[in-house]
Tab-separated table of C-alpha atoms in Angstrom:
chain	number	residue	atom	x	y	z
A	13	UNK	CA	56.091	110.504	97.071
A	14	UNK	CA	55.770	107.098	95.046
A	15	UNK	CA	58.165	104.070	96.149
A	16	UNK	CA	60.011	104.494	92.833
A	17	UNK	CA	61.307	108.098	94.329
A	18	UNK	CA	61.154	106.628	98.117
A	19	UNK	CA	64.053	103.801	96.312
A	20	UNK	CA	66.036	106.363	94.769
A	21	UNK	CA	66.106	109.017	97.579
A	22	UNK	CA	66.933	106.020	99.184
A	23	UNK	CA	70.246	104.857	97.043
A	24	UNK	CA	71.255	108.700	96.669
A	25	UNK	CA	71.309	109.084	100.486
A	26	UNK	CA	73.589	105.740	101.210
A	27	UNK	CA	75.612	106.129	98.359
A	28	UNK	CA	76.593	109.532	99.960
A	29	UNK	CA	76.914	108.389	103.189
A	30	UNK	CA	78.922	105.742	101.903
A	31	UNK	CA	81.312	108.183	100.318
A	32	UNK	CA	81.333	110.311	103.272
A	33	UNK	CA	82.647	107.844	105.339
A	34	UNK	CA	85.231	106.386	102.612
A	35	UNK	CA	86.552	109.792	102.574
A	36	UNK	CA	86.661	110.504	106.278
A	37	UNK	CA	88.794	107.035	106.164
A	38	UNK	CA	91.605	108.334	103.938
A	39	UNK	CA	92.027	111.216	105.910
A	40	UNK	CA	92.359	109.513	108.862
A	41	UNK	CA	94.320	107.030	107.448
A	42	UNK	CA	96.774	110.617	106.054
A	43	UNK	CA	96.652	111.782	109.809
A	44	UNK	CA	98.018	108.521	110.649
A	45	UNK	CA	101.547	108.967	107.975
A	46	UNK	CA	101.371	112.622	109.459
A	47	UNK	CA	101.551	111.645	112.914
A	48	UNK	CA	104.480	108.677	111.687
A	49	UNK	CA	106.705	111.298	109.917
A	50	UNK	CA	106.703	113.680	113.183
A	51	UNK	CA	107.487	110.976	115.313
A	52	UNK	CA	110.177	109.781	113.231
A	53	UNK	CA	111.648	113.057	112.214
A	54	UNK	CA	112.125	114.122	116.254
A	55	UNK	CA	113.451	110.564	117.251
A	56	UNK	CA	116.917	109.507	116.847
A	57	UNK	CA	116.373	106.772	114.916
A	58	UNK	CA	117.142	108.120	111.219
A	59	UNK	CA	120.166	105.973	111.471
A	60	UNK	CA	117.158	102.633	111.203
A	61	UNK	CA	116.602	104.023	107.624
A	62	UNK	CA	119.887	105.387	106.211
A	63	UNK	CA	121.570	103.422	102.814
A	64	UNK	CA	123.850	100.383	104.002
A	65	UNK	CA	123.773	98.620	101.128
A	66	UNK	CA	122.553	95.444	103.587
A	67	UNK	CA	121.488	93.547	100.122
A	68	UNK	CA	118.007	94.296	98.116
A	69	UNK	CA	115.372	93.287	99.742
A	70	UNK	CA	116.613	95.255	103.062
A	71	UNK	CA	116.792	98.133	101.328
A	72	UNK	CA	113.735	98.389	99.644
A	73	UNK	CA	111.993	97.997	102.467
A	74	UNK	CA	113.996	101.121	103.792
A	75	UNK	CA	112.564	103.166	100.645
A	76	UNK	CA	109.263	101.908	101.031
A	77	UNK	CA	109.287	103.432	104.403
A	78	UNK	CA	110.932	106.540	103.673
A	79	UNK	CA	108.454	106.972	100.636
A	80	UNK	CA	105.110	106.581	103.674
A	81	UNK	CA	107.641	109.572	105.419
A	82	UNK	CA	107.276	111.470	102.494
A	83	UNK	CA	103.578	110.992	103.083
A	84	UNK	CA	103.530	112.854	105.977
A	85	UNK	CA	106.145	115.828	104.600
A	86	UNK	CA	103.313	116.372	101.602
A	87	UNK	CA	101.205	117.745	104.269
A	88	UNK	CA	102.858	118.911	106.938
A	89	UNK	CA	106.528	120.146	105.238
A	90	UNK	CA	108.080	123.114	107.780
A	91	UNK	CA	110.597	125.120	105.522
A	92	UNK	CA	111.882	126.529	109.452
A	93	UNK	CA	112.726	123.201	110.368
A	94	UNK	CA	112.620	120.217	108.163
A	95	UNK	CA	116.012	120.624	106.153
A	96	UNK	CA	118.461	118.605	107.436
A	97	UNK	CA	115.375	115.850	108.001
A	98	UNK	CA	114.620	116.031	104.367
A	99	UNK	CA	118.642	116.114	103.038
A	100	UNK	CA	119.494	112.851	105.112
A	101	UNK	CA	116.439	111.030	103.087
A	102	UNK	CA	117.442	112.453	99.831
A	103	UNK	CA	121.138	111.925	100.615
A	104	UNK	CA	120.015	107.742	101.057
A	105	UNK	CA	118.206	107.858	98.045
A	106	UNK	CA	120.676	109.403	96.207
A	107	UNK	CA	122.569	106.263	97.334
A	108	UNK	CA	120.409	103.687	96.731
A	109	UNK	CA	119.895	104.786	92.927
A	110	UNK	CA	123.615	104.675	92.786
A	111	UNK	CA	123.820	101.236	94.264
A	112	UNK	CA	121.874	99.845	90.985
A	113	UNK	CA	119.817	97.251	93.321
A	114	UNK	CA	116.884	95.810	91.629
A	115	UNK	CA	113.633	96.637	92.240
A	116	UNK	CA	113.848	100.994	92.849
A	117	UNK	CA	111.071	103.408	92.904
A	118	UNK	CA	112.490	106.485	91.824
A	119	UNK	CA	109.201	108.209	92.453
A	120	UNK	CA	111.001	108.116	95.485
A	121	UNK	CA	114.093	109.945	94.962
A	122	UNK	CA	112.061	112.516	92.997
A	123	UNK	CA	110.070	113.122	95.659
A	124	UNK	CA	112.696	114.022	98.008
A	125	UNK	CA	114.359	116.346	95.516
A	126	UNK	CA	110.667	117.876	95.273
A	127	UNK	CA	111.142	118.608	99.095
A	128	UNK	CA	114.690	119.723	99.193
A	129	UNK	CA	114.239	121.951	96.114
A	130	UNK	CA	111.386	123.908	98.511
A	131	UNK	CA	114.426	125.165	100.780
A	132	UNK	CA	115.565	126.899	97.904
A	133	UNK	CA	119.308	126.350	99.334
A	134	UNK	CA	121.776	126.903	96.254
A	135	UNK	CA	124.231	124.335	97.321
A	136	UNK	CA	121.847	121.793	97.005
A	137	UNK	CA	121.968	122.185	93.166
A	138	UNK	CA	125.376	119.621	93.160
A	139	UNK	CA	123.407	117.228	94.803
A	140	UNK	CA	120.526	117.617	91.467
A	141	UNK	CA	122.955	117.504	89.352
A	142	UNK	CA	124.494	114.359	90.652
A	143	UNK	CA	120.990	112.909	91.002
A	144	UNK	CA	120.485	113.562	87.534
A	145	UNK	CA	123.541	111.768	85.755
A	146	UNK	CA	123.903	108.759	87.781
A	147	UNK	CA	122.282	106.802	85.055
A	148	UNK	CA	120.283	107.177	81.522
A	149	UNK	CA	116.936	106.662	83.238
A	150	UNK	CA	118.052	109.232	86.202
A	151	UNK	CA	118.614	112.002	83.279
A	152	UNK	CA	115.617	110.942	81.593
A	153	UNK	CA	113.574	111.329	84.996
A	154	UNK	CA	115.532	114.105	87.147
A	155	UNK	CA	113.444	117.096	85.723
A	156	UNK	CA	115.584	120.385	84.795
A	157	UNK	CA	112.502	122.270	86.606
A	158	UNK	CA	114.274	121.508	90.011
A	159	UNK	CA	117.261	123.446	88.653
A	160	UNK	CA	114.837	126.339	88.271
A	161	UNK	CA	113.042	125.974	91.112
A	162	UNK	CA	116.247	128.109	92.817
A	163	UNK	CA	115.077	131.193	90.233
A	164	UNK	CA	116.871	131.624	87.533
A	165	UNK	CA	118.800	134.810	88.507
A	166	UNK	CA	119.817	133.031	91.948
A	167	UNK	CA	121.631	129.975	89.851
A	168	UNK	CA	123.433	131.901	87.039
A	169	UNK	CA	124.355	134.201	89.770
A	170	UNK	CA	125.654	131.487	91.693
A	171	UNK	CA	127.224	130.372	88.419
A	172	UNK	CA	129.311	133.329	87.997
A	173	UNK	CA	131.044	132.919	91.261
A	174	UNK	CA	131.503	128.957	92.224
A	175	UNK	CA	134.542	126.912	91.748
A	176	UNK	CA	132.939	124.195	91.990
A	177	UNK	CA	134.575	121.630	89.024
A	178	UNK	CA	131.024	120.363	87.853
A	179	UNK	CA	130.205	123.956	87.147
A	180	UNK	CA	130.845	123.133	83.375
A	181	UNK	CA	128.105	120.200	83.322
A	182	UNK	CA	125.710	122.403	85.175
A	183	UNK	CA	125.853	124.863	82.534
A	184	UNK	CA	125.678	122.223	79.890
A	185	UNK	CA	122.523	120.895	82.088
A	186	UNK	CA	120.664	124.750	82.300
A	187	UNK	CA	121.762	126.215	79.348
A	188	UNK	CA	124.617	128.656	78.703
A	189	UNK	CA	123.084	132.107	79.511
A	190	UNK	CA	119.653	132.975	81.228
A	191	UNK	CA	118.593	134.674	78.147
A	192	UNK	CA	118.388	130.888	76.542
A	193	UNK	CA	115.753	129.977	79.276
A	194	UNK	CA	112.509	130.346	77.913
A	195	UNK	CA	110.799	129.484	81.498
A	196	UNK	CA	108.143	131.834	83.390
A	197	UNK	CA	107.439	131.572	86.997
A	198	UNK	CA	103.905	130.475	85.940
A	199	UNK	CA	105.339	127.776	83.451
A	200	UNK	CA	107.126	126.603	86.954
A	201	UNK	CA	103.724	126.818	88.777
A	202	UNK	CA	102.663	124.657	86.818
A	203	UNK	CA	105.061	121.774	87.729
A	204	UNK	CA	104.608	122.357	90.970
A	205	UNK	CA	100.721	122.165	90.926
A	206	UNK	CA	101.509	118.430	88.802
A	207	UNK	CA	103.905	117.080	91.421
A	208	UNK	CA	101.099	117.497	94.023
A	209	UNK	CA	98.566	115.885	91.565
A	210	UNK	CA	101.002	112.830	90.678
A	211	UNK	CA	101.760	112.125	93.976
A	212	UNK	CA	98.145	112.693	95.453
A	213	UNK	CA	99.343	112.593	99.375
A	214	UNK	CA	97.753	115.328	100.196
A	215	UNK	CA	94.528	114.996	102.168
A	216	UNK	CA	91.811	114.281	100.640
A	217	UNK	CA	93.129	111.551	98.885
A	218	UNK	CA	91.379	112.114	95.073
A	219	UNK	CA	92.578	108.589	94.022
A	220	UNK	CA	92.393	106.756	97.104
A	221	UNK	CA	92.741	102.924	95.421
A	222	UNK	CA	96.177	104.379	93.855
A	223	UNK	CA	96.991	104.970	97.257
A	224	UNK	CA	95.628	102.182	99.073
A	225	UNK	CA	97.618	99.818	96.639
A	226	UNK	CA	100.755	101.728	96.645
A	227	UNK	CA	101.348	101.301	100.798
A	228	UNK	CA	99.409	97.868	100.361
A	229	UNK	CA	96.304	99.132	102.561
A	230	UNK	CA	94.740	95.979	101.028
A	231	UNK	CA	91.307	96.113	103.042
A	232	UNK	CA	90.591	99.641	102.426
A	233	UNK	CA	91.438	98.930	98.986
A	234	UNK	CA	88.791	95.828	98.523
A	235	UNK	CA	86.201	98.180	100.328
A	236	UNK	CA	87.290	100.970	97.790
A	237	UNK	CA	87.096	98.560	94.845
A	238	UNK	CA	83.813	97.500	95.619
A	239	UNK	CA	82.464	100.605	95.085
A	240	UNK	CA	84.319	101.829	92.528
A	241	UNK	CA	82.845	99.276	90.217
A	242	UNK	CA	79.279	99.771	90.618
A	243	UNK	CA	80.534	103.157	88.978
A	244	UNK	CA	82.213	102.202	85.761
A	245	UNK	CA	81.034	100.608	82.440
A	246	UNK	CA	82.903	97.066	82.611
A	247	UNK	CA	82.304	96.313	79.257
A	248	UNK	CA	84.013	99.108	77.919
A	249	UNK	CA	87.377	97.725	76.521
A	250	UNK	CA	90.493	100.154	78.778
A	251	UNK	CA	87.758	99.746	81.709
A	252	UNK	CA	87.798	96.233	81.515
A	253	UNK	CA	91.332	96.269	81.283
A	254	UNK	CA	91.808	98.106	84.215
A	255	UNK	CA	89.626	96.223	86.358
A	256	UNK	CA	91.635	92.933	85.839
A	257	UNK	CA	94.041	94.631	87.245
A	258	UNK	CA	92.565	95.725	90.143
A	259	UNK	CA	90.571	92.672	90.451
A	260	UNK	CA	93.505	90.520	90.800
A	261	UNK	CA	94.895	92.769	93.618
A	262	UNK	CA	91.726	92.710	95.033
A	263	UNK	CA	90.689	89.018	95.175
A	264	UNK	CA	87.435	89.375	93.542
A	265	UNK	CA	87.175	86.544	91.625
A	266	UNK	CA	84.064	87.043	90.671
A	267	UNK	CA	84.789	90.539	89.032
A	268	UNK	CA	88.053	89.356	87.776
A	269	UNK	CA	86.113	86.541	85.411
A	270	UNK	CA	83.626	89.429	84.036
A	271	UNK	CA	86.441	91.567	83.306
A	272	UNK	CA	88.457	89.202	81.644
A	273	UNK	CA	85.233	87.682	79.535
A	274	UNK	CA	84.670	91.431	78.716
A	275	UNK	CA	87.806	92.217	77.963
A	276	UNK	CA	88.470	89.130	75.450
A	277	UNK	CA	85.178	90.150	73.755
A	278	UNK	CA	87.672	93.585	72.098
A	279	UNK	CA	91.037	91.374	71.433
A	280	UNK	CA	90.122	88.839	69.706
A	281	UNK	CA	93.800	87.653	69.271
A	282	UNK	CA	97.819	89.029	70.197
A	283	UNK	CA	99.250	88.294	73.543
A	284	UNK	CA	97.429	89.609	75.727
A	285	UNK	CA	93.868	87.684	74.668
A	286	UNK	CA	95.801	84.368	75.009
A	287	UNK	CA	97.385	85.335	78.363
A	288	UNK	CA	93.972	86.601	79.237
A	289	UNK	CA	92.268	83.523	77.781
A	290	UNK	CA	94.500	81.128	80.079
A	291	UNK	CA	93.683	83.019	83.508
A	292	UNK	CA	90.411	82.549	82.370
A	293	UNK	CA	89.954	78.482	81.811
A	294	UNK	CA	92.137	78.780	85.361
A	295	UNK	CA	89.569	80.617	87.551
A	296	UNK	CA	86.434	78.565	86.019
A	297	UNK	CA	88.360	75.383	87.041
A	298	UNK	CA	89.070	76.292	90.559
């Protein structure tokens, strides 16, 4: 074997290993929210992250922790006992979007839905419903699929019998008859199979630096980011983009300044190439 195949046997071998052990490290790192949510879910500390309205920044930090809970739930959800776990969390999110403090994931409160809609308990369909008219952005976001993920016999059933004085807005919300539905269980498969691709909590990781940024994992991230741009084309104009993004959150100077010279090489002019121009002349005069 010549050194030019010795080299590249070489490089092939530790870029594997390299990605063995990046991979290994998110799952451990998902064993770790795992281990979190179990704790948390037998303690008797819920009470530490229930909606008080204590001012913003309090309770943002509450959701930020209840969204690494739902972490945990993605992989380890038990339909036997994780109900009235998973209602209390939806039941504070449901708050908190009402409270109209600044600053909301509602990934979040979707999320939780997600979970509570597995239970398939019928009652839980007021709660949706309120979920999905607190606001303009909540109706725009509160997808009618967890109304069907009850069946649609079960809630038209369920229809014919309550009392309930929203019943009128649920039907407005569903449709008036079943017949109207045109919905399949396989249409509904298939917005099941996308909530466990947006989220991406279950291990293996496939976007780890989404993740790694998301719950601030910052280190992991600047290892991940390392790597992840000996794989791209930085010249290309969206990659470029990107990576001044990622750059920033990174602290890679160095990569930032070849993104943003890249990137200002496509746009030669709008907002963005001046804005882009200016954080340039700023990290060349540091």
């Amino acid at each position: 074997m010549n050194q030019t195949k010795i080299y590249i046997t070489l490089v092939l071998m530790l870029t594997l290993s390299v990605s063995h052990a990046q991979n290994n490290e998110s799952m451990s790192l998902i064993d770790q929210y795992i281990t979190k949510y179990e704790n948390f879910r037998e303690s008797n500390s819920w009470d530490s992250l229930k909606f008080d309205n204590e001012g913003g920044e309090s309770e943002i930090a509450k959701q930020l922790e209840r969204y690494k809970l739902g972490v945990g739930l993605f992989n380890k959800l038990n339909i036997n006992e994780d109900y009235e776990f998973v209602s209390f969390i939806f039941d504070q999110e449901l708050q908190l979007r009402k409270s109209k403090i600044e600053n909301q994931n509602p990934d979040v409160l979707y999320l939780y839905a997600f979970f509570l809609s597995r239970f398939n308990q019928i009652e839980d369909v007021w709660k949706f419903l309120e979920a999905k008219y607190i606001d303009f952005d909540s109706g725009i976001g509160f997808d009618t699929y967890y109304f069907m993920a009850f069946g649609i016999d079960k809630i038209y059933n369920y229809i014919s019998t309550t009392q309930n004085e929203k019943k009128e807005l649920l039907v407005k919300t569903i449709g008036t008859k079943k017949e109207d539905i045109h919905f399949d269980q396989e249409e509904f498969q298939r917005w099941e199979k996308g909530k466990y691709e947006y989220y991406d909590f279950v291990k293996p990781i496939k976007r780890p630096l989404n993740f790694y940024r998301l719950f601030n994992h910052k280190d992991l991230y600047k290892a991940e980011f390392t790597n992840w741009v000996k794989t791209v084309d930085i010249t290309d104009r969206r990659t470029a983009y990107d990576c001044i993004h990622m750059a920033e959150y990174a602290e890679d100077k160095g990569t930032l300044i070849i993104a943003l010279e890249n990137y200002l090489k496509h746009d030669k002019e709008g907002v963005l190439h001046e804005q882009f121009k200016r954080r340039l002349f700023e990290l060349k005069k540091e």
